[in-house]
Tab-separated table of N, CA and C in Angstrom:
chain	number	residue	atom	x	y	z
A	7	MET	N	104.463	76.321	107.846
A	7	MET	CA	103.178	77.008	107.882
A	7	MET	C	103.244	78.395	107.645
A	8	PHE	N	102.306	79.174	107.268
A	8	PHE	CA	102.648	80.759	106.989
A	8	PHE	C	101.142	81.175	107.446
A	9	VAL	N	101.283	82.663	108.363
A	9	VAL	CA	100.213	83.194	108.600
A	9	VAL	C	99.761	84.192	107.724
A	10	ILE	N	98.345	84.512	107.386
A	10	ILE	CA	97.943	85.378	106.506
A	10	ILE	C	96.716	86.003	107.277
A	11	VAL	N	97.112	87.286	107.521
A	11	VAL	CA	96.253	88.075	108.512
A	11	VAL	C	95.287	88.991	107.504
A	12	GLY	N	94.141	89.333	107.766
A	12	GLY	CA	93.273	90.289	107.104
A	12	GLY	C	92.845	91.213	108.107
A	13	LEU	N	93.146	92.556	107.988
A	13	LEU	CA	92.696	93.309	109.068
A	13	LEU	C	91.353	94.135	108.936
A	14	GLY	N	90.558	94.388	109.943
A	14	GLY	CA	89.092	94.647	109.635
A	14	GLY	C	88.533	94.715	110.992
A	15	ASN	N	87.226	95.042	110.879
A	15	ASN	CA	86.274	95.345	112.242
A	15	ASN	C	85.209	94.358	112.101
A	16	PRO	N	85.086	93.545	113.348
A	16	PRO	CA	83.829	92.714	113.293
A	16	PRO	C	82.484	93.435	113.391
A	17	GLY	N	81.436	92.398	112.991
A	17	GLY	CA	80.290	92.840	112.809
A	17	GLY	C	79.371	93.311	111.583
A	18	ASN	N	78.417	93.136	111.407
A	18	ASN	CA	77.627	93.074	110.194
A	18	ASN	C	77.696	94.739	109.499
A	19	GLN	N	77.738	95.539	110.479
A	19	GLN	CA	77.772	97.191	110.534
A	19	GLN	C	78.995	97.604	109.415
A	20	TYR	N	80.180	96.572	109.629
A	20	TYR	CA	81.344	97.004	108.765
A	20	TYR	C	81.447	96.258	107.801
A	21	GLU	N	80.657	95.272	107.354
A	21	GLU	CA	80.744	94.580	106.219
A	21	GLU	C	80.830	95.678	104.882
A	22	ASN	N	81.720	95.254	104.112
A	22	ASN	CA	81.880	96.063	102.930
A	22	ASN	C	82.234	97.497	103.049
A	23	THR	N	82.951	97.522	104.170
A	23	THR	CA	83.633	99.111	104.381
A	23	THR	C	85.026	98.844	103.928
A	24	ARG	N	85.498	100.163	103.567
A	24	ARG	CA	86.928	100.127	103.099
A	24	ARG	C	88.076	99.843	104.257
A	25	HIS	N	87.818	100.042	105.616
A	25	HIS	CA	88.724	99.597	106.625
A	25	HIS	C	88.816	97.893	106.648
A	26	ASN	N	87.454	97.341	106.069
A	26	ASN	CA	87.578	96.024	105.908
A	26	ASN	C	88.220	95.401	104.665
A	27	ILE	N	88.753	96.023	104.162
A	27	ILE	CA	89.027	95.236	102.810
A	27	ILE	C	90.248	94.042	103.059
A	28	GLY	N	90.891	93.876	104.228
A	28	GLY	CA	91.537	92.707	104.591
A	28	GLY	C	90.655	91.504	104.879
A	29	PHE	N	89.523	91.765	105.499
A	29	PHE	CA	88.764	90.764	105.759
A	29	PHE	C	88.316	90.142	104.644
A	30	MET	N	87.907	91.107	103.749
A	30	MET	CA	87.476	90.580	102.374
A	30	MET	C	88.163	89.813	101.786
A	31	LEU	N	89.402	90.127	101.481
A	31	LEU	CA	90.136	89.130	100.946
A	31	LEU	C	90.488	87.935	101.820
A	32	ILE	N	90.598	88.020	102.747
A	32	ILE	CA	90.895	86.617	103.565
A	32	ILE	C	89.650	85.716	103.324
A	33	ASP	N	88.531	86.130	103.258
A	33	ASP	CA	87.307	85.427	102.792
A	33	ASP	C	87.226	84.862	101.609
A	34	LYS	N	87.910	85.611	100.694
A	34	LYS	CA	87.922	84.860	99.152
A	34	LYS	C	88.973	83.846	99.295
A	35	ILE	N	90.100	84.233	99.965
A	35	ILE	CA	91.210	82.879	100.224
A	35	ILE	C	90.732	81.769	100.692
A	36	ALA	N	89.896	81.957	101.906
A	36	ALA	CA	89.348	80.862	102.716
A	36	ALA	C	88.275	80.214	101.557
A	37	SER	N	87.349	80.733	100.891
A	37	SER	CA	86.502	80.371	100.038
A	37	SER	C	87.076	79.344	99.036
A	38	GLU	N	88.231	79.947	98.500
A	38	GLU	CA	89.059	79.140	97.108
A	38	GLU	C	89.617	77.806	97.836
A	39	ALA	N	90.135	77.917	99.042
A	39	ALA	CA	90.869	76.805	99.964
A	39	ALA	C	89.707	75.865	100.457
A	40	GLY	N	88.329	76.418	100.405
A	40	GLY	CA	87.144	75.552	100.648
A	40	GLY	C	87.200	75.227	102.371
A	41	VAL	N	87.551	76.272	103.135
A	41	VAL	CA	87.632	76.146	104.567
A	41	VAL	C	86.415	77.463	104.923
A	42	PHE	N	86.130	77.306	106.248
A	42	PHE	CA	85.276	78.147	106.773
A	42	PHE	C	86.116	78.598	108.004
A	43	LEU	N	86.102	80.101	108.170
A	43	LEU	CA	86.763	80.618	109.355
A	43	LEU	C	85.686	80.435	110.600
A	44	SER	N	86.368	79.988	111.759
A	44	SER	CA	85.627	79.729	112.799
A	44	SER	C	85.792	80.850	113.791
A	45	GLN	N	85.189	81.151	115.042
A	45	GLN	CA	85.261	82.240	115.702
A	45	GLN	C	86.047	81.628	117.360
A	46	ASN	N	86.821	82.673	117.966
A	46	ASN	CA	87.123	82.233	119.329
A	46	ASN	C	88.431	81.608	119.335
A	47	ARG	N	89.051	81.785	118.354
A	47	ARG	CA	90.507	80.958	118.681
A	47	ARG	C	91.379	82.251	118.339
A	48	PHE	N	92.087	82.460	119.569
A	48	PHE	CA	92.898	83.606	119.577
A	48	PHE	C	92.486	84.955	119.324
A	49	GLY	N	91.178	84.862	119.719
A	49	GLY	CA	90.573	86.175	119.579
A	49	GLY	C	90.218	86.875	118.236
A	50	ALA	N	90.072	85.637	117.353
A	50	ALA	CA	89.841	85.825	115.827
A	50	ALA	C	89.205	84.828	115.241
A	51	GLN	N	88.499	84.733	114.122
A	51	GLN	CA	88.094	84.016	113.181
A	51	GLN	C	89.309	83.490	112.542
A	52	THR	N	89.628	82.182	112.648
A	52	THR	CA	90.730	81.421	112.036
A	52	THR	C	90.392	80.049	111.081
A	53	ALA	N	91.261	79.815	110.413
A	53	ALA	CA	91.107	78.426	109.618
A	53	ALA	C	92.559	78.214	109.035
A	54	ARG	N	92.693	76.873	109.216
A	54	ARG	CA	94.007	76.270	108.557
A	54	ARG	C	93.752	75.649	107.144
A	55	ALA	N	94.395	75.944	106.191
A	55	ALA	CA	94.231	75.564	104.767
A	55	ALA	C	95.367	75.274	103.903
A	56	ARG	N	95.079	74.502	102.964
A	56	ARG	CA	96.184	74.461	102.025
A	56	ARG	C	95.419	75.293	100.894
A	57	TRP	N	96.296	76.270	100.462
A	57	TRP	CA	95.900	77.217	99.366
A	57	TRP	C	97.169	77.252	98.363
A	58	GLU	N	96.746	77.317	97.266
A	58	GLU	CA	97.589	77.309	96.421
A	58	GLU	C	99.007	76.635	96.592
A	59	GLY	N	98.635	75.400	96.942
A	59	GLY	CA	99.682	74.413	97.432
A	59	GLY	C	100.610	75.054	98.662
A	60	TYR	N	100.189	75.861	99.555
A	60	TYR	CA	100.900	76.226	100.714
A	60	TYR	C	99.869	76.013	102.019
A	61	ASP	N	100.852	75.573	103.075
A	61	ASP	CA	99.943	75.482	104.371
A	61	ASP	C	99.801	76.829	104.960
A	62	VAL	N	98.499	77.271	105.299
A	62	VAL	CA	98.334	78.666	105.680
A	62	VAL	C	97.483	78.729	106.678
A	63	PHE	N	97.659	79.588	107.635
A	63	PHE	CA	96.573	79.792	108.836
A	63	PHE	C	96.090	81.124	108.573
A	64	LEU	N	94.680	81.284	108.211
A	64	LEU	CA	94.108	82.402	108.046
A	64	LEU	C	93.360	83.054	109.232
A	65	VAL	N	93.615	84.262	109.502
A	65	VAL	CA	93.330	85.108	110.886
A	65	VAL	C	92.443	86.533	110.169
A	66	LYS	N	91.401	86.215	111.160
A	66	LYS	CA	90.672	87.807	110.924
A	66	LYS	C	90.340	88.215	112.341
A	67	PRO	N	91.241	89.199	112.894
A	67	PRO	CA	91.220	89.488	114.515
A	67	PRO	C	89.734	90.061	114.663
A	68	GLN	N	89.310	89.635	115.738
A	68	GLN	CA	87.775	90.199	116.148
A	68	GLN	C	87.689	91.161	117.386
A	69	SER	N	88.814	91.847	117.404
A	69	SER	CA	89.082	92.881	118.541
A	69	SER	C	88.890	94.080	118.132
A	70	TYR	N	88.667	94.402	116.882
A	70	TYR	CA	88.430	95.763	116.162
A	70	TYR	C	90.097	96.055	115.860
A	71	MET	N	89.978	97.142	114.660
A	71	MET	CA	91.114	97.370	114.048
A	71	MET	C	92.344	97.694	115.128
A	72	ASN	N	92.008	98.582	115.935
A	72	ASN	CA	93.118	98.947	116.840
A	72	ASN	C	93.841	98.330	117.722
A	73	LEU	N	92.877	97.129	118.036
A	73	LEU	CA	93.860	96.087	118.933
A	73	LEU	C	93.988	94.735	118.265
A	74	SER	N	94.258	94.747	116.799
A	74	SER	CA	94.551	93.834	115.918
A	74	SER	C	95.664	92.979	116.651
A	75	GLY	N	96.935	93.544	117.092
A	75	GLY	CA	98.043	92.806	117.622
A	75	GLY	C	98.035	91.749	118.512
A	76	ASP	N	96.654	91.822	119.396
A	76	ASP	CA	96.596	90.884	120.338
A	76	ASP	C	96.658	89.483	119.570
A	77	SER	N	95.604	89.466	118.703
A	77	SER	CA	95.285	88.023	118.020
A	77	SER	C	96.556	87.685	117.323
A	78	VAL	N	97.296	88.545	116.758
A	78	VAL	CA	98.451	88.269	115.759
A	78	VAL	C	99.594	87.775	116.756
A	79	GLN	N	99.889	88.411	117.802
A	79	GLN	CA	100.735	87.657	118.722
A	79	GLN	C	100.462	86.567	119.391
A	80	GLN	N	99.076	86.382	119.710
A	80	GLN	CA	98.566	84.898	120.177
A	80	GLN	C	99.054	83.793	119.046
A	81	VAL	N	98.754	84.044	117.773
A	81	VAL	CA	98.576	83.073	116.887
A	81	VAL	C	100.398	83.010	116.762
A	82	LEU	N	100.953	83.748	116.502
A	82	LEU	CA	102.904	83.514	116.269
A	82	LEU	C	103.280	82.891	117.487
A	83	SER	N	103.077	83.058	118.599
A	83	SER	CA	103.331	82.445	119.949
A	83	SER	C	102.723	80.919	119.914
A	84	PHE	N	101.741	80.765	119.615
A	84	PHE	CA	101.218	79.442	119.809
A	84	PHE	C	101.898	78.543	118.707
A	85	PHE	N	101.849	78.874	117.675
A	85	PHE	CA	102.601	77.982	116.631
A	85	PHE	C	104.350	78.372	116.409
A	86	LYS	N	104.698	79.236	117.389
A	86	LYS	CA	106.120	79.359	117.438
A	86	LYS	C	106.608	79.795	116.055
A	87	LEU	N	105.836	80.694	115.727
A	87	LEU	CA	106.239	81.489	114.403
A	87	LEU	C	107.041	82.776	114.464
A	88	SER	N	107.871	83.180	113.650
A	88	SER	CA	108.399	84.626	113.798
A	88	SER	C	107.439	85.561	112.892
A	89	GLU	N	107.595	86.791	113.208
A	89	GLU	CA	106.839	87.732	112.161
A	89	GLU	C	107.161	87.603	110.706
A	90	GLN	N	108.393	86.883	110.445
A	90	GLN	CA	108.709	86.717	109.087
A	90	GLN	C	107.879	85.615	108.245
A	91	ASP	N	107.238	84.850	109.223
A	91	ASP	CA	106.293	83.877	108.704
A	91	ASP	C	104.847	84.522	108.324
A	92	MET	N	104.964	85.712	108.328
A	92	MET	CA	103.334	86.336	108.417
A	92	MET	C	103.123	87.436	107.223
A	93	ILE	N	101.935	87.420	106.647
A	93	ILE	CA	101.607	88.452	105.752
A	93	ILE	C	100.319	89.281	106.260
A	94	VAL	N	100.335	90.382	106.271
A	94	VAL	CA	99.223	91.207	106.532
A	94	VAL	C	98.471	92.112	105.587
A	95	ILE	N	97.267	92.089	105.499
A	95	ILE	CA	96.584	92.664	104.392
A	95	ILE	C	95.760	93.612	104.971
A	96	PHE	N	95.847	94.827	104.499
A	96	PHE	CA	94.949	95.647	104.973
A	96	PHE	C	94.961	97.084	103.830
A	97	ASP	N	93.885	98.040	104.471
A	97	ASP	CA	93.558	98.985	103.501
A	97	ASP	C	94.862	100.459	103.697
A	98	ASP	N	94.749	101.003	102.610
A	98	ASP	CA	95.948	101.937	102.359
A	98	ASP	C	95.098	103.168	101.991
A	99	LEU	N	94.923	104.285	102.640
A	99	LEU	CA	94.629	105.773	102.315
A	99	LEU	C	95.325	106.296	101.321
A	100	ASP	N	96.640	106.128	101.172
A	100	ASP	CA	97.597	106.652	100.240
A	100	ASP	C	97.630	106.224	98.876
A	101	GLN	N	97.142	105.109	98.892
A	101	GLN	CA	97.055	104.563	97.152
A	101	GLN	C	95.514	104.768	96.569
A	102	ALA	N	95.620	105.011	95.375
A	102	ALA	CA	94.080	104.960	94.857
A	102	ALA	C	93.416	103.802	95.127
A	103	HIS	N	91.925	103.872	94.613
A	103	HIS	CA	91.180	102.540	94.892
A	103	HIS	C	91.569	101.663	94.071
A	104	GLY	N	91.913	100.519	94.930
A	104	GLY	CA	91.974	99.270	94.312
A	104	GLY	C	93.548	98.884	93.854
A	105	ALA	N	94.382	99.931	93.916
A	105	ALA	CA	95.906	99.821	94.025
A	105	ALA	C	96.289	98.740	94.988
A	106	VAL	N	97.281	97.983	94.293
A	106	VAL	CA	97.922	96.773	95.324
A	106	VAL	C	99.350	97.026	95.350
A	107	LYS	N	99.846	97.273	96.703
A	107	LYS	CA	101.269	97.762	96.954
A	107	LYS	C	101.717	96.428	98.076
A	108	THR	N	103.005	95.735	97.777
A	108	THR	CA	103.433	94.995	98.982
A	108	THR	C	104.809	95.412	99.257
A	109	ARG	N	105.094	95.117	100.460
A	109	ARG	CA	106.362	95.731	101.232
A	109	ARG	C	106.893	94.592	102.467
A	110	LEU	N	108.303	94.698	102.469
A	110	LEU	CA	108.312	93.817	103.855
A	110	LEU	C	109.058	94.872	104.725
A	111	GLY	N	108.575	94.989	106.003
A	111	GLY	CA	109.153	95.603	106.897
A	111	GLY	C	108.485	97.210	106.872
A	112	GLY	N	108.978	97.870	107.795
A	112	GLY	CA	108.657	99.415	107.697
A	112	GLY	C	107.861	99.721	108.954
A	113	GLY	N	107.618	100.911	109.082
A	113	GLY	CA	106.540	101.367	109.932
A	113	GLY	C	105.256	101.137	109.821
A	114	HIS	N	104.466	101.855	110.475
A	114	HIS	CA	102.797	101.711	110.378
A	114	HIS	C	102.190	102.406	109.451
A	115	GLY	N	102.785	103.612	109.020
A	115	GLY	CA	102.324	104.580	108.137
A	115	GLY	C	100.893	105.098	108.409
A	116	GLY	N	100.745	105.382	109.938
A	116	GLY	CA	99.787	105.955	110.450
A	116	GLY	C	98.311	105.158	110.387
A	117	HIS	N	98.626	103.581	110.266
A	117	HIS	CA	97.392	102.875	110.390
A	117	HIS	C	97.544	102.030	111.388
A	118	ASN	N	96.453	102.207	112.219
A	118	ASN	CA	96.349	101.861	113.870
A	118	ASN	C	96.349	100.397	113.950
A	119	GLY	N	95.745	99.482	113.007
A	119	GLY	CA	96.000	97.877	113.062
A	119	GLY	C	97.277	97.667	113.028
A	120	ILE	N	98.240	98.194	112.124
A	120	ILE	CA	99.805	97.734	111.642
A	120	ILE	C	100.244	98.391	113.003
A	121	ARG	N	100.021	99.564	113.518
A	121	ARG	CA	100.765	100.145	114.845
A	121	ARG	C	100.573	99.234	115.936
A	122	ASP	N	99.486	98.549	116.222
A	122	ASP	CA	99.138	97.792	117.237
A	122	ASP	C	99.926	96.480	117.233
A	123	ILE	N	99.871	95.872	115.745
A	123	ILE	CA	100.722	94.833	115.428
A	123	ILE	C	102.119	95.071	115.879
A	124	LEU	N	102.784	96.106	115.531
A	124	LEU	CA	104.245	96.337	115.601
A	124	LEU	C	104.382	96.472	117.267
A	125	ALA	N	103.376	97.046	118.092
A	125	ALA	CA	103.510	97.350	119.456
A	125	ALA	C	103.569	95.928	120.073
A	126	LYS	N	102.735	94.875	119.602
A	126	LYS	CA	102.403	93.721	120.289
A	126	LYS	C	103.534	92.683	120.062
A	127	THR	N	103.978	92.767	118.538
A	127	THR	CA	104.811	91.638	118.452
A	127	THR	C	106.286	92.120	118.403
A	128	GLY	N	106.387	93.455	118.779
A	128	GLY	CA	107.887	94.068	118.800
A	128	GLY	C	108.701	93.904	117.463
A	129	GLU	N	108.256	93.491	116.687
A	129	GLU	CA	108.988	93.403	115.181
A	129	GLU	C	108.340	94.169	113.991
A	130	ASP	N	108.979	94.168	112.941
A	130	ASP	CA	108.539	95.105	111.596
A	130	ASP	C	108.916	94.020	110.634
A	131	LYS	N	109.387	92.794	110.868
A	131	LYS	CA	109.777	92.168	109.715
A	131	LYS	C	108.766	91.395	108.985
A	132	PHE	N	107.526	91.581	108.962
A	132	PHE	CA	106.550	91.113	108.241
A	132	PHE	C	106.064	91.681	106.851
A	133	TYR	N	105.564	90.713	105.844
A	133	TYR	CA	105.231	91.532	104.631
A	133	TYR	C	103.772	92.006	104.954
A	134	ARG	N	103.514	93.318	104.093
A	134	ARG	CA	102.335	93.930	104.103
A	134	ARG	C	101.852	93.720	102.568
A	135	VAL	N	100.523	93.823	102.570
A	135	VAL	CA	99.627	93.852	101.249
A	135	VAL	C	98.636	94.731	101.595
A	136	LYS	N	99.087	95.789	100.992
A	136	LYS	CA	98.309	97.011	100.912
A	136	LYS	C	97.426	97.326	99.883
A	137	ILE	N	95.978	97.377	100.243
A	137	ILE	CA	95.187	97.653	98.940
A	137	ILE	C	94.517	99.037	99.211
A	138	GLY	N	94.743	99.758	98.130
A	138	GLY	CA	94.283	101.380	98.112
A	138	GLY	C	92.915	101.524	98.286
A	139	ILE	N	92.333	102.406	99.248
A	139	ILE	CA	91.080	102.814	99.188
A	139	ILE	C	90.745	104.245	99.063
A	140	GLY	N	91.961	104.966	98.356
A	140	GLY	CA	91.732	106.456	98.202
A	140	GLY	C	91.333	107.096	99.472
A	141	LYS	N	91.481	108.542	99.219
A	141	LYS	CA	91.394	109.317	100.173
A	141	LYS	C	90.156	110.249	100.025
A	142	PRO	N	89.603	110.873	101.273
A	142	PRO	CA	88.156	111.587	101.087
A	142	PRO	C	88.855	113.180	100.645
A	143	GLU	N	87.792	113.908	100.304
A	143	GLU	CA	88.603	115.308	99.851
A	143	GLU	C	89.071	116.009	101.057
A	144	HIS	N	88.716	115.787	102.151
A	144	HIS	CA	89.124	116.613	103.239
A	144	HIS	C	89.425	115.553	104.571
A	145	LYS	N	90.773	115.929	104.879
A	145	LYS	CA	91.190	115.227	105.859
A	145	LYS	C	90.415	114.928	107.318
A	146	SER	N	89.743	116.029	107.317
A	146	SER	CA	88.644	115.579	108.466
A	146	SER	C	87.434	114.649	108.341
A	147	ALA	N	87.508	114.162	107.125
A	147	ALA	CA	86.371	113.288	106.716
A	147	ALA	C	86.964	111.459	106.944
A	148	THR	N	88.311	111.580	107.239
A	148	THR	CA	89.058	110.378	107.348
A	148	THR	C	88.121	109.215	107.762
A	149	ALA	N	87.733	109.349	109.041
A	149	ALA	CA	86.913	108.300	109.971
A	149	ALA	C	85.746	107.837	109.101
A	150	ASN	N	85.039	108.773	108.528
A	150	ASN	CA	83.942	108.391	107.737
A	150	ASN	C	84.272	107.681	106.575
A	151	TRP	N	85.447	108.048	106.069
A	151	TRP	CA	85.736	107.416	104.718
A	151	TRP	C	86.040	106.170	104.742
A	152	VAL	N	86.992	105.795	105.888
A	152	VAL	CA	87.410	104.242	106.132
A	152	VAL	C	86.387	103.507	106.557
A	153	LEU	N	85.424	103.994	107.144
A	153	LEU	CA	84.142	103.200	107.817
A	153	LEU	C	82.994	103.354	106.645
A	154	GLY	N	83.022	103.954	105.995
A	154	GLY	CA	81.994	104.131	104.672
A	154	GLY	C	82.017	102.577	103.852
A	155	LYS	N	80.968	102.356	103.392
A	155	LYS	CA	80.954	101.272	102.341
A	155	LYS	C	81.101	101.713	101.154
A	156	PHE	N	81.900	100.524	100.399
A	156	PHE	CA	82.263	100.535	99.173
A	156	PHE	C	80.927	100.750	98.294
A	157	THR	N	81.062	101.157	97.133
A	157	THR	CA	79.765	101.078	96.016
A	157	THR	C	79.986	99.798	95.410
A	158	GLN	N	78.889	99.385	94.678
A	158	GLN	CA	78.837	98.081	94.072
A	158	GLN	C	80.016	98.233	93.035
A	159	GLN	N	80.067	99.524	92.303
A	159	GLN	CA	81.272	99.462	91.259
A	159	GLN	C	82.606	99.208	91.864
A	160	GLU	N	82.935	99.654	93.130
A	160	GLU	CA	84.080	99.728	93.852
A	160	GLU	C	84.457	98.282	93.928
A	161	ILE	N	83.207	97.236	94.666
A	161	ILE	CA	83.539	95.961	95.073
A	161	ILE	C	83.635	95.273	93.844
A	162	THR	N	82.952	95.466	92.436
A	162	THR	CA	83.294	94.910	91.194
A	162	THR	C	84.721	95.078	91.001
A	163	PHE	N	85.416	96.331	90.852
A	163	PHE	CA	86.609	96.502	90.504
A	163	PHE	C	87.403	95.589	91.349
A	164	LEU	N	87.356	95.658	92.882
A	164	LEU	CA	88.192	95.301	93.653
A	164	LEU	C	88.149	93.538	93.319
A	165	GLU	N	86.860	92.834	93.133
A	165	GLU	CA	86.762	91.389	92.869
A	165	GLU	C	87.574	91.081	91.539
A	166	GLN	N	87.506	91.770	90.570
A	166	GLN	CA	87.896	91.626	89.315
A	166	GLN	C	89.292	91.994	88.967
A	167	GLU	N	89.902	93.170	89.697
A	167	GLU	CA	91.254	93.493	89.509
A	167	GLU	C	92.151	93.482	90.817
A	168	SER	N	91.932	94.060	91.668
A	168	SER	CA	92.690	94.293	92.788
A	168	SER	C	92.611	92.872	93.537
A	169	PHE	N	91.817	92.114	93.917
A	169	PHE	CA	91.841	90.861	94.604
A	169	PHE	C	92.548	89.766	93.746
A	170	PRO	N	92.535	89.762	92.636
A	170	PRO	CA	93.165	88.591	91.912
A	170	PRO	C	94.790	89.045	91.835
A	171	LEU	N	95.171	90.376	91.820
A	171	LEU	CA	96.530	90.712	91.773
A	171	LEU	C	97.128	90.647	93.215
A	172	ALA	N	96.455	91.027	94.147
A	172	ALA	CA	96.923	90.810	95.618
A	172	ALA	C	97.116	89.315	95.948
A	173	LYS	N	96.086	88.386	95.638
A	173	LYS	CA	96.299	87.000	95.785
A	173	LYS	C	97.704	86.413	95.187
A	174	SER	N	97.916	87.037	93.854
A	174	SER	CA	99.034	86.748	93.049
A	174	SER	C	100.394	87.201	93.580
A	175	ARG	N	100.225	88.269	94.343
A	175	ARG	CA	101.310	88.661	95.112
A	175	ARG	C	101.806	88.159	96.614
A	176	ILE	N	100.526	87.653	96.864
A	176	ILE	CA	100.608	86.755	98.339
A	176	ILE	C	101.500	85.543	97.648
A	177	VAL	N	101.077	84.842	96.686
A	177	VAL	CA	101.520	83.651	96.313
A	177	VAL	C	102.954	83.685	96.128
A	178	ASP	N	103.485	84.879	95.446
A	178	ASP	CA	105.088	85.306	95.177
A	178	ASP	C	105.731	85.410	96.525
A	179	ILE	N	104.908	86.188	97.553
A	179	ILE	CA	105.472	86.167	98.643
A	179	ILE	C	105.832	84.769	99.222
A	180	LEU	N	104.703	83.725	99.496
A	180	LEU	CA	104.817	82.689	99.744
A	180	LEU	C	106.014	81.862	99.248
A	181	ARG	N	106.333	81.862	98.035
A	181	ARG	CA	107.149	81.308	97.291
A	181	ARG	C	108.488	81.969	97.911
A	182	GLN	N	108.630	83.180	98.012
A	182	GLN	CA	110.048	83.711	98.458
A	182	GLN	C	110.270	83.089	100.021
A	183	LEU	N	108.982	83.346	100.628
A	183	LEU	CA	109.633	82.731	102.213
A	183	LEU	C	109.815	81.098	101.964
A	184	THR	N	109.074	80.224	101.249
A	184	THR	CA	109.292	79.099	101.415
A	184	THR	C	110.648	78.813	100.889
A	185	LYS	N	111.444	79.459	99.910
A	185	LYS	CA	112.749	79.254	99.466
A	185	LYS	C	113.978	79.801	100.917
A	186	LYS	N	113.393	80.597	101.781
A	186	LYS	CA	114.149	80.866	102.754
A	186	LYS	C	114.277	79.955	103.960
A	187	LYS	N	113.237	78.878	103.680
A	187	LYS	CA	113.000	78.017	104.949
A	187	LYS	C	114.114	76.725	105.012
């Protein structure tokens, strides 16, 4: 089994915000797999699914972005998995809107959700799928930018271009991880 974590913030007020792009993609994967994410397991909405031929455990931490590591650590511990069995999807200010970048290991790059996961798990050897949200004109507007809602045009682009590419990259990662086991 592999863990796929989407980062975001819980609550209706955060739906379709840039910071919730990880939640948005997890919801797409869950829908394709025909599963519903339930609440209150490991402090997260979770579901076990068969997706694209792989056994995956989908996770949307419900403790707000800055405390995402608590849920992640609990999931890995419960299933006796290592961070190398995990893929984390999150927003990236340093990439243009909709750009998809994958990476194994590394630092937090200023992302507080990743910072907390690194702090709680003590490891950095997990895959990251970063989806670009672009940057505001002024650095002082960053908080409002990441918590701002996507336009309908931006959502359409994500659904037609970015999410299919990100899902393809996740399948590639799952294929690589399966070969290592």
